[in-house]
GROMACS .gro file of C-alpha atoms in nm:
model
  452
    1UNK     CA    1  -3.041  -1.542  -0.522
    2UNK     CA    2  -3.182  -1.339  -0.234
    3UNK     CA    3  -2.974  -1.497   0.018
    4UNK     CA    4  -2.655  -1.421  -0.178
    5UNK     CA    5  -2.782  -1.049  -0.198
    6UNK     CA    6  -2.842  -1.057   0.201
    7UNK     CA    7  -2.456  -1.217   0.259
    8UNK     CA    8  -2.301  -0.911   0.106
    9UNK     CA    9  -2.538  -0.642   0.175
   10UNK     CA   10  -2.500  -0.671   0.569
   11UNK     CA   11  -2.130  -0.634   0.535
   12UNK     CA   12  -2.183  -0.329   0.277
   13UNK     CA   13  -2.377  -0.171   0.549
   14UNK     CA   14  -2.108  -0.187   0.790
   15UNK     CA   15  -1.841  -0.030   0.533
   16UNK     CA   16  -2.088   0.225   0.447
   17UNK     CA   17  -2.131   0.332   0.849
   18UNK     CA   18  -1.773   0.391   0.883
   19UNK     CA   19  -1.694   0.787   0.934
   20UNK     CA   20  -1.467   0.885   0.608
   21UNK     CA   21  -1.242   1.189   0.566
   22UNK     CA   22  -1.298   1.356   0.231
   23UNK     CA   23  -0.997   1.321  -0.022
   24UNK     CA   24  -0.928   1.517  -0.347
   25UNK     CA   25  -0.827   1.295  -0.635
   26UNK     CA   26  -0.539   1.514  -0.743
   27UNK     CA   27  -0.377   1.480  -0.378
   28UNK     CA   28  -0.333   1.094  -0.400
   29UNK     CA   29  -0.039   0.963  -0.591
   30UNK     CA   30   0.058   0.586  -0.617
   31UNK     CA   31   0.434   0.528  -0.654
   32UNK     CA   32   0.526   0.204  -0.853
   33UNK     CA   33   0.857   0.115  -0.729
   34UNK     CA   34   1.092   0.122  -0.431
   35UNK     CA   35   1.317   0.373  -0.594
   36UNK     CA   36   1.031   0.611  -0.622
   37UNK     CA   37   0.925   0.547  -0.252
   38UNK     CA   38   1.307   0.646  -0.156
   39UNK     CA   39   1.354   0.966  -0.360
   40UNK     CA   40   0.964   1.064  -0.233
   41UNK     CA   41   1.052   1.015   0.114
   42UNK     CA   42   1.385   1.202   0.115
   43UNK     CA   43   1.222   1.482  -0.100
   44UNK     CA   44   0.948   1.531   0.197
   45UNK     CA   45   1.189   1.539   0.440
   46UNK     CA   46   1.422   1.792   0.314
   47UNK     CA   47   1.092   1.991   0.215
   48UNK     CA   48   0.949   1.973   0.556
   49UNK     CA   49   0.852   2.294   0.746
   50UNK     CA   50   0.658   2.177   1.092
   51UNK     CA   51   0.691   1.818   1.148
   52UNK     CA   52   0.832   1.466   1.050
   53UNK     CA   53   0.721   1.155   1.243
   54UNK     CA   54   0.823   0.798   1.077
   55UNK     CA   55   0.664   0.535   1.247
   56UNK     CA   56   0.790   0.198   1.112
   57UNK     CA   57   0.924  -0.144   1.241
   58UNK     CA   58   1.277  -0.090   1.202
   59UNK     CA   59   1.514   0.163   1.065
   60UNK     CA   60   1.830  -0.025   0.989
   61UNK     CA   61   2.189   0.073   1.015
   62UNK     CA   62   2.307   0.017   0.654
   63UNK     CA   63   2.315   0.250   0.369
   64UNK     CA   64   1.954   0.315   0.319
   65UNK     CA   65   1.886   0.365   0.694
   66UNK     CA   66   2.187   0.600   0.708
   67UNK     CA   67   2.059   0.819   0.422
   68UNK     CA   68   1.726   0.853   0.612
   69UNK     CA   69   1.884   0.932   0.936
   70UNK     CA   70   2.122   1.175   0.799
   71UNK     CA   71   1.844   1.329   0.616
   72UNK     CA   72   1.642   1.384   0.943
   73UNK     CA   73   1.971   1.541   1.127
   74UNK     CA   74   2.041   1.752   0.875
   75UNK     CA   75   1.666   1.872   0.859
   76UNK     CA   76   1.662   1.930   1.217
   77UNK     CA   77   2.004   2.125   1.168
   78UNK     CA   78   1.870   2.375   0.890
   79UNK     CA   79   1.534   2.396   1.089
   80UNK     CA   80   1.587   2.366   1.471
   81UNK     CA   81   1.224   2.415   1.549
   82UNK     CA   82   1.127   2.116   1.325
   83UNK     CA   83   0.947   1.849   1.522
   84UNK     CA   84   1.104   1.520   1.429
   85UNK     CA   85   1.040   1.183   1.575
   86UNK     CA   86   1.113   0.800   1.461
   87UNK     CA   87   0.898   0.530   1.620
   88UNK     CA   88   1.042   0.203   1.604
   89UNK     CA   89   0.987  -0.132   1.759
   90UNK     CA   90   1.155  -0.154   2.096
   91UNK     CA   91   1.268  -0.532   2.080
   92UNK     CA   92   1.353  -0.539   1.729
   93UNK     CA   93   1.581  -0.234   1.779
   94UNK     CA   94   1.800  -0.400   2.058
   95UNK     CA   95   1.885  -0.722   1.878
   96UNK     CA   96   2.059  -0.807   1.532
   97UNK     CA   97   1.898  -0.989   1.221
   98UNK     CA   98   1.762  -1.309   1.302
   99UNK     CA   99   2.067  -1.566   1.311
  100UNK     CA  100   2.313  -1.305   1.393
  101UNK     CA  101   2.461  -1.136   1.686
  102UNK     CA  102   2.344  -0.840   1.878
  103UNK     CA  103   2.692  -0.683   1.917
  104UNK     CA  104   2.608  -0.369   1.737
  105UNK     CA  105   2.237  -0.302   1.711
  106UNK     CA  106   2.032  -0.049   1.559
  107UNK     CA  107   1.988   0.110   1.922
  108UNK     CA  108   2.348   0.123   1.963
  109UNK     CA  109   2.348   0.316   1.607
  110UNK     CA  110   2.105   0.543   1.701
  111UNK     CA  111   2.294   0.651   2.021
  112UNK     CA  112   2.599   0.698   1.814
  113UNK     CA  113   2.426   0.926   1.587
  114UNK     CA  114   2.284   1.127   1.856
  115UNK     CA  115   2.667   1.160   2.020
  116UNK     CA  116   2.783   1.273   1.656
  117UNK     CA  117   2.521   1.552   1.670
  118UNK     CA  118   2.522   1.715   2.004
  119UNK     CA  119   2.231   1.970   2.057
  120UNK     CA  120   2.045   1.852   1.749
  121UNK     CA  121   1.756   1.630   1.895
  122UNK     CA  122   1.604   1.357   1.693
  123UNK     CA  123   1.455   1.138   1.918
  124UNK     CA  124   1.399   0.762   1.839
  125UNK     CA  125   1.129   0.610   2.058
  126UNK     CA  126   1.085   0.237   2.121
  127UNK     CA  127   0.774   0.119   2.149
  128UNK     CA  128   0.699  -0.239   2.330
  129UNK     CA  129   0.377  -0.381   2.203
  130UNK     CA  130   0.426  -0.683   2.443
  131UNK     CA  131   0.680  -0.801   2.703
  132UNK     CA  132   0.872  -1.009   2.427
  133UNK     CA  133   0.902  -0.983   2.050
  134UNK     CA  134   0.740  -1.292   1.963
  135UNK     CA  135   0.435  -1.200   2.133
  136UNK     CA  136   0.397  -0.880   1.976
  137UNK     CA  137   0.559  -0.602   1.765
  138UNK     CA  138   0.470  -0.229   1.668
  139UNK     CA  139   0.375  -0.311   1.328
  140UNK     CA  140   0.203   0.060   1.245
  141UNK     CA  141   0.321   0.207   0.912
  142UNK     CA  142   0.309   0.555   0.798
  143UNK     CA  143   0.530   0.879   0.738
  144UNK     CA  144   0.370   1.183   0.830
  145UNK     CA  145   0.555   1.518   0.704
  146UNK     CA  146   0.318   1.826   0.737
  147UNK     CA  147  -0.008   1.742   0.578
  148UNK     CA  148   0.159   1.473   0.369
  149UNK     CA  149   0.091   1.103   0.467
  150UNK     CA  150   0.344   0.868   0.283
  151UNK     CA  151   0.199   0.509   0.347
  152UNK     CA  152   0.379   0.184   0.268
  153UNK     CA  153   0.441  -0.165   0.429
  154UNK     CA  154   0.810  -0.103   0.344
  155UNK     CA  155   1.037  -0.061   0.668
  156UNK     CA  156   1.358   0.146   0.624
  157UNK     CA  157   1.676  -0.047   0.489
  158UNK     CA  158   1.885  -0.094   0.155
  159UNK     CA  159   1.652  -0.344   0.037
  160UNK     CA  160   1.323  -0.164   0.088
  161UNK     CA  161   1.485   0.136  -0.050
  162UNK     CA  162   1.665  -0.047  -0.319
  163UNK     CA  163   2.014   0.100  -0.258
  164UNK     CA  164   2.241  -0.197  -0.356
  165UNK     CA  165   2.030  -0.346  -0.682
  166UNK     CA  166   1.818  -0.581  -0.503
  167UNK     CA  167   1.461  -0.472  -0.370
  168UNK     CA  168   1.179  -0.568  -0.162
  169UNK     CA  169   0.868  -0.486  -0.326
  170UNK     CA  170   0.573  -0.300  -0.171
  171UNK     CA  171   0.306  -0.044  -0.205
  172UNK     CA  172   0.358   0.311  -0.191
  173UNK     CA  173   0.082   0.612  -0.152
  174UNK     CA  174   0.160   0.968  -0.111
  175UNK     CA  175  -0.161   1.135   0.029
  176UNK     CA  176  -0.179   1.494   0.093
  177UNK     CA  177  -0.471   1.521   0.338
  178UNK     CA  178  -0.465   1.751   0.671
  179UNK     CA  179  -0.737   1.585   0.837
  180UNK     CA  180  -0.555   1.245   0.760
  181UNK     CA  181  -0.215   1.355   0.854
  182UNK     CA  182  -0.337   1.491   1.192
  183UNK     CA  183  -0.539   1.182   1.275
  184UNK     CA  184  -0.214   0.972   1.239
  185UNK     CA  185  -0.010   1.231   1.417
  186UNK     CA  186  -0.256   1.261   1.713
  187UNK     CA  187  -0.253   0.895   1.783
  188UNK     CA  188   0.111   0.872   1.779
  189UNK     CA  189   0.156   1.166   2.029
  190UNK     CA  190  -0.124   1.096   2.258
  191UNK     CA  191  -0.126   0.718   2.272
  192UNK     CA  192   0.233   0.613   2.206
  193UNK     CA  193   0.498   0.865   2.282
  194UNK     CA  194   0.361   0.984   2.618
  195UNK     CA  195   0.308   0.622   2.728
  196UNK     CA  196   0.554   0.536   3.049
  197UNK     CA  197   0.649   0.182   2.819
  198UNK     CA  198   0.776   0.384   2.554
  199UNK     CA  199   1.119   0.537   2.603
  200UNK     CA  200   1.397   0.663   2.410
  201UNK     CA  201   1.652   0.439   2.210
  202UNK     CA  202   1.911   0.713   2.126
  203UNK     CA  203   2.015   0.749   2.484
  204UNK     CA  204   2.299   0.537   2.650
  205UNK     CA  205   2.164   0.531   2.949
  206UNK     CA  206   1.829   0.373   2.768
  207UNK     CA  207   1.567   0.197   3.007
  208UNK     CA  208   1.598  -0.181   3.015
  209UNK     CA  209   1.310  -0.429   2.926
  210UNK     CA  210   1.266  -0.566   3.283
  211UNK     CA  211   1.227  -0.193   3.419
  212UNK     CA  212   0.890  -0.128   3.189
  213UNK     CA  213   0.784  -0.472   3.216
  214UNK     CA  214   0.469  -0.367   3.426
  215UNK     CA  215   0.420  -0.051   3.217
  216UNK     CA  216   0.419  -0.270   2.909
  217UNK     CA  217   0.137  -0.507   2.999
  218UNK     CA  218  -0.069  -0.219   3.088
  219UNK     CA  219   0.003  -0.022   2.746
  220UNK     CA  220  -0.107  -0.317   2.567
  221UNK     CA  221  -0.401  -0.329   2.716
  222UNK     CA  222  -0.461   0.046   2.672
  223UNK     CA  223  -0.377   0.009   2.316
  224UNK     CA  224  -0.657  -0.242   2.246
  225UNK     CA  225  -0.883   0.018   2.353
  226UNK     CA  226  -0.744   0.323   2.172
  227UNK     CA  227  -0.839   0.427   1.816
  228UNK     CA  228  -0.796   0.684   1.565
  229UNK     CA  229  -1.006   0.992   1.672
  230UNK     CA  230  -1.131   1.212   1.368
  231UNK     CA  231  -1.453   1.374   1.223
  232UNK     CA  232  -1.562   1.181   0.907
  233UNK     CA  233  -1.798   1.411   0.723
  234UNK     CA  234  -1.757   1.262   0.371
  235UNK     CA  235  -2.045   1.135   0.165
  236UNK     CA  236  -2.104   0.808   0.040
  237UNK     CA  237  -2.071   0.946  -0.316
  238UNK     CA  238  -1.720   1.095  -0.285
  239UNK     CA  239  -1.367   0.950  -0.261
  240UNK     CA  240  -1.279   0.943   0.088
  241UNK     CA  241  -1.033   0.753   0.353
  242UNK     CA  242  -1.084   0.565   0.678
  243UNK     CA  243  -0.778   0.525   0.886
  244UNK     CA  244  -0.807   0.213   1.085
  245UNK     CA  245  -0.598   0.080   1.396
  246UNK     CA  246  -0.621  -0.247   1.581
  247UNK     CA  247  -0.437  -0.473   1.811
  248UNK     CA  248  -0.584  -0.817   1.913
  249UNK     CA  249  -0.826  -1.091   1.743
  250UNK     CA  250  -1.137  -0.870   1.782
  251UNK     CA  251  -0.987  -0.530   1.678
  252UNK     CA  252  -1.181  -0.305   1.471
  253UNK     CA  253  -0.920  -0.331   1.196
  254UNK     CA  254  -0.982  -0.699   1.192
  255UNK     CA  255  -1.354  -0.659   1.197
  256UNK     CA  256  -1.327  -0.446   0.891
  257UNK     CA  257  -1.111  -0.654   0.686
  258UNK     CA  258  -1.365  -0.958   0.745
  259UNK     CA  259  -1.658  -0.726   0.645
  260UNK     CA  260  -1.457  -0.591   0.335
  261UNK     CA  261  -1.409  -0.954   0.226
  262UNK     CA  262  -1.755  -1.037   0.273
  263UNK     CA  263  -1.899  -0.738   0.107
  264UNK     CA  264  -1.785  -0.866  -0.239
  265UNK     CA  265  -2.032  -0.863  -0.519
  266UNK     CA  266  -1.815  -0.942  -0.823
  267UNK     CA  267  -1.445  -0.975  -0.762
  268UNK     CA  268  -1.165  -0.963  -0.477
  269UNK     CA  269  -0.804  -0.929  -0.502
  270UNK     CA  270  -0.561  -0.981  -0.215
  271UNK     CA  271  -0.202  -0.946  -0.192
  272UNK     CA  272  -0.001  -1.111   0.075
  273UNK     CA  273   0.374  -1.206   0.109
  274UNK     CA  274   0.332  -1.503   0.316
  275UNK     CA  275   0.022  -1.769   0.292
  276UNK     CA  276  -0.063  -1.813   0.618
  277UNK     CA  277  -0.419  -1.692   0.648
  278UNK     CA  278  -0.631  -1.645   0.958
  279UNK     CA  279  -0.874  -1.926   1.005
  280UNK     CA  280  -1.164  -1.640   0.942
  281UNK     CA  281  -1.040  -1.503   0.618
  282UNK     CA  282  -1.001  -1.870   0.476
  283UNK     CA  283  -1.349  -1.916   0.568
  284UNK     CA  284  -1.449  -1.571   0.393
  285UNK     CA  285  -1.285  -1.663   0.067
  286UNK     CA  286  -1.413  -2.019   0.046
  287UNK     CA  287  -1.756  -1.849   0.111
  288UNK     CA  288  -1.713  -1.589  -0.192
  289UNK     CA  289  -1.590  -1.895  -0.400
  290UNK     CA  290  -1.916  -2.057  -0.328
  291UNK     CA  291  -2.140  -1.764  -0.385
  292UNK     CA  292  -1.958  -1.725  -0.754
  293UNK     CA  293  -1.733  -1.434  -0.661
  294UNK     CA  294  -1.395  -1.396  -0.835
  295UNK     CA  295  -1.097  -1.435  -0.604
  296UNK     CA  296  -0.744  -1.373  -0.703
  297UNK     CA  297  -0.471  -1.400  -0.449
  298UNK     CA  298  -0.111  -1.283  -0.506
  299UNK     CA  299   0.127  -1.426  -0.291
  300UNK     CA  300   0.515  -1.432  -0.298
  301UNK     CA  301   0.686  -1.741  -0.403
  302UNK     CA  302   0.900  -1.941  -0.162
  303UNK     CA  303   1.207  -1.794  -0.308
  304UNK     CA  304   1.085  -1.415  -0.294
  305UNK     CA  305   1.024  -1.468   0.115
  306UNK     CA  306   1.249  -1.256   0.304
  307UNK     CA  307   1.336  -1.555   0.508
  308UNK     CA  308   1.438  -1.805   0.198
  309UNK     CA  309   1.811  -1.920   0.245
  310UNK     CA  310   1.956  -2.049  -0.101
  311UNK     CA  311   2.027  -2.417  -0.093
  312UNK     CA  312   2.417  -2.287  -0.152
  313UNK     CA  313   2.411  -2.098   0.162
  314UNK     CA  314   2.456  -2.246   0.511
  315UNK     CA  315   2.100  -2.345   0.653
  316UNK     CA  316   1.936  -2.179   0.944
  317UNK     CA  317   1.627  -2.272   1.112
  318UNK     CA  318   1.447  -1.952   1.011
  319UNK     CA  319   1.471  -2.106   0.656
  320UNK     CA  320   1.217  -2.361   0.703
  321UNK     CA  321   0.935  -2.058   0.717
  322UNK     CA  322   0.910  -2.003   0.316
  323UNK     CA  323   0.828  -2.395   0.295
  324UNK     CA  324   0.570  -2.405   0.560
  325UNK     CA  325   0.398  -2.109   0.399
  326UNK     CA  326   0.438  -2.324   0.042
  327UNK     CA  327   0.280  -2.616   0.219
  328UNK     CA  328  -0.003  -2.394   0.331
  329UNK     CA  329  -0.080  -2.288  -0.037
  330UNK     CA  330  -0.048  -2.621  -0.180
  331UNK     CA  331  -0.309  -2.736   0.062
  332UNK     CA  332  -0.537  -2.463   0.012
  333UNK     CA  333  -0.523  -2.499  -0.367
  334UNK     CA  334  -0.589  -2.891  -0.318
  335UNK     CA  335  -0.891  -2.837  -0.153
  336UNK     CA  336  -1.010  -2.566  -0.377
  337UNK     CA  337  -0.895  -2.711  -0.719
  338UNK     CA  338  -1.240  -2.696  -0.861
  339UNK     CA  339  -1.239  -2.335  -0.855
  340UNK     CA  340  -0.907  -2.310  -1.021
  341UNK     CA  341  -1.025  -2.527  -1.288
  342UNK     CA  342  -1.333  -2.276  -1.358
  343UNK     CA  343  -1.182  -1.977  -1.352
  344UNK     CA  344  -1.319  -1.829  -1.012
  345UNK     CA  345  -0.990  -1.871  -0.819
  346UNK     CA  346  -0.669  -1.722  -0.953
  347UNK     CA  347  -0.351  -1.774  -0.746
  348UNK     CA  348  -0.043  -1.578  -0.884
  349UNK     CA  349   0.302  -1.643  -0.743
  350UNK     CA  350   0.544  -1.353  -0.756
  351UNK     CA  351   0.907  -1.391  -0.827
  352UNK     CA  352   1.172  -1.165  -1.016
  353UNK     CA  353   1.500  -1.266  -1.008
  354UNK     CA  354   1.670  -1.266  -0.626
  355UNK     CA  355   1.466  -0.965  -0.502
  356UNK     CA  356   1.175  -1.052  -0.251
  357UNK     CA  357   0.800  -0.976  -0.222
  358UNK     CA  358   0.656  -0.792   0.067
  359UNK     CA  359   0.319  -0.637  -0.086
  360UNK     CA  360  -0.017  -0.640   0.093
  361UNK     CA  361  -0.349  -0.517  -0.002
  362UNK     CA  362  -0.730  -0.579  -0.070
  363UNK     CA  363  -0.929  -0.452  -0.370
  364UNK     CA  364  -1.296  -0.519  -0.378
  365UNK     CA  365  -1.538  -0.434  -0.665
  366UNK     CA  366  -1.349  -0.128  -0.811
  367UNK     CA  367  -1.473   0.052  -0.545
  368UNK     CA  368  -1.265  -0.026  -0.191
  369UNK     CA  369  -0.912  -0.071  -0.180
  370UNK     CA  370  -0.710  -0.145   0.142
  371UNK     CA  371  -0.370  -0.018   0.204
  372UNK     CA  372  -0.208  -0.159   0.498
  373UNK     CA  373   0.117  -0.319   0.639
  374UNK     CA  374  -0.087  -0.612   0.771
  375UNK     CA  375   0.026  -0.954   0.645
  376UNK     CA  376  -0.304  -1.109   0.700
  377UNK     CA  377  -0.165  -1.397   0.915
  378UNK     CA  378  -0.224  -1.501   1.263
  379UNK     CA  379   0.025  -1.302   1.412
  380UNK     CA  380  -0.087  -0.982   1.254
  381UNK     CA  381  -0.439  -1.099   1.362
  382UNK     CA  382  -0.365  -1.161   1.699
  383UNK     CA  383  -0.040  -1.024   1.852
  384UNK     CA  384   0.091  -0.718   1.666
  385UNK     CA  385  -0.028  -0.332   1.647
  386UNK     CA  386  -0.168  -0.275   1.285
  387UNK     CA  387  -0.310  -0.028   1.091
  388UNK     CA  388  -0.455   0.059   0.747
  389UNK     CA  389  -0.613   0.317   0.533
  390UNK     CA  390  -0.938   0.214   0.373
  391UNK     CA  391  -1.027   0.394   0.051
  392UNK     CA  392  -1.379   0.431  -0.072
  393UNK     CA  393  -1.386   0.527  -0.442
  394UNK     CA  394  -1.742   0.496  -0.566
  395UNK     CA  395  -1.685   0.723  -0.871
  396UNK     CA  396  -1.369   0.520  -0.974
  397UNK     CA  397  -1.152   0.830  -0.948
  398UNK     CA  398  -0.862   0.623  -0.889
  399UNK     CA  399  -0.923   0.383  -1.160
  400UNK     CA  400  -0.622   0.469  -1.349
  401UNK     CA  401  -0.368   0.451  -1.070
  402UNK     CA  402  -0.532   0.109  -0.927
  403UNK     CA  403  -0.519  -0.060  -1.266
  404UNK     CA  404  -0.156   0.040  -1.323
  405UNK     CA  405  -0.048  -0.083  -0.991
  406UNK     CA  406  -0.248  -0.406  -1.008
  407UNK     CA  407  -0.102  -0.454  -1.358
  408UNK     CA  408   0.263  -0.410  -1.243
  409UNK     CA  409   0.206  -0.621  -0.924
  410UNK     CA  410   0.091  -0.896  -1.180
  411UNK     CA  411   0.400  -0.847  -1.428
  412UNK     CA  412   0.628  -1.068  -1.248
  413UNK     CA  413   0.368  -1.342  -1.129
  414UNK     CA  414   0.276  -1.688  -1.270
  415UNK     CA  415  -0.089  -1.805  -1.256
  416UNK     CA  416  -0.088  -2.147  -1.065
  417UNK     CA  417  -0.324  -2.394  -1.282
  418UNK     CA  418  -0.273  -2.704  -1.043
  419UNK     CA  419  -0.167  -2.739  -0.672
  420UNK     CA  420   0.076  -2.996  -0.798
  421UNK     CA  421   0.265  -2.714  -0.955
  422UNK     CA  422   0.379  -2.637  -0.610
  423UNK     CA  423   0.667  -2.861  -0.477
  424UNK     CA  424   0.581  -3.120  -0.201
  425UNK     CA  425   0.772  -3.199   0.104
  426UNK     CA  426   0.961  -3.487  -0.071
  427UNK     CA  427   1.095  -3.252  -0.301
  428UNK     CA  428   1.238  -3.010  -0.056
  429UNK     CA  429   1.632  -2.993   0.025
  430UNK     CA  430   1.728  -3.294   0.272
  431UNK     CA  431   1.769  -3.049   0.571
  432UNK     CA  432   1.466  -2.883   0.531
  433UNK     CA  433   1.263  -3.195   0.480
  434UNK     CA  434   1.411  -3.321   0.793
  435UNK     CA  435   1.332  -3.047   1.014
  436UNK     CA  436   0.951  -2.997   0.880
  437UNK     CA  437   0.910  -3.380   0.988
  438UNK     CA  438   1.064  -3.336   1.297
  439UNK     CA  439   0.846  -3.033   1.386
  440UNK     CA  440   0.531  -3.191   1.286
  441UNK     CA  441   0.591  -3.471   1.531
  442UNK     CA  442   0.613  -3.265   1.823
  443UNK     CA  443   0.356  -3.046   1.655
  444UNK     CA  444   0.553  -2.732   1.693
  445UNK     CA  445   0.495  -2.620   1.306
  446UNK     CA  446   0.135  -2.506   1.410
  447UNK     CA  447   0.317  -2.277   1.677
  448UNK     CA  448   0.565  -2.132   1.462
  449UNK     CA  449   0.280  -2.017   1.207
  450UNK     CA  450   0.114  -1.816   1.473
  451UNK     CA  451   0.421  -1.619   1.583
  452UNK     CA  452   0.632  -1.574   1.264
   0.00000   0.00000   0.00000
């Protein structure tokens, strides 16, 4: 019993030592659907008085994306002194979707929008986290409007904003906190926008990848060392938030995720869209089970994966990914079936019609919750620039919001009773089955899992 206590105590001490920003409970609101998120973001843009900074992997040139960008141009026209900036991944903006041509990219659209609004400056910055997209992307999340932080793992397009019936499910929090907003804003201004590697994408004479290769390498190194700067004066007894940011395997964010899991005294819930956990997190979860803790994992069914291709549609190589993730999950459950049988381990698969699941987060002992866009996979762990908000709620001031959110997340899930409920490779479509076996022969499936 003493060794069990010591196991979690040292990790709890790491969390206790974190600087924390005080947060009023009346100024934090959880939204429960992508439609609410879409409406809240537009409303915040329309009511902005000082600044609007949107940071996201991509802003897509579809109905949902147009709605956001049009709102930003309208806001700037109405208030010329309003400080507006959009930050997106440099590489993602200059290609089409996977499997499509790059004849009309998001960057091309940004340029057209700028030309259609002469004299109205809404800059779109491309942030190159590495020299190639496969080696790292801008995966920061957060929309900063005056003293408001709207945090979600969602990107900005039709499916994330639920514009055409279908949706991609995520988490959505609205937090009014001037110190938090300024902390996130200052990081963007002083570590990203001013970097020589970061250039505007809404300019037809935009810089080419080759021209900034040297700057990008130096930028990546600087990002490893840069962090959020703030004074955390909150006590251990009050509702508080710690913003976290990091790049690379040894980043402060990764270390806190590890400490968070290992600090669990009773129960832990983890949500991730893709079951492809880093080795350290798998060890942490197994360690918790061996110590008698309750572990719940909520993951998307393979058909709720954004890379899933229905069998009646033409198959592309990228469509093998959901099957690889399911293989990982089946292997994990097979290894830990005894904990499923005794009720310690609960694994839920999320599926709802043809909608998809993009939800991430960690809840520990009704005291901590991590809000993040981090996928908890090897790519996010090693390659991408990630951030998160760690909420400490010792008095359970957010209990009602937290439980309602988790209830809704579980609504369209099915708990796995046995690993055999998941399909085996022999059950997959012929093209998928052949491709997986071919990849395994040359051992490239492991490389794929680390970069996608």
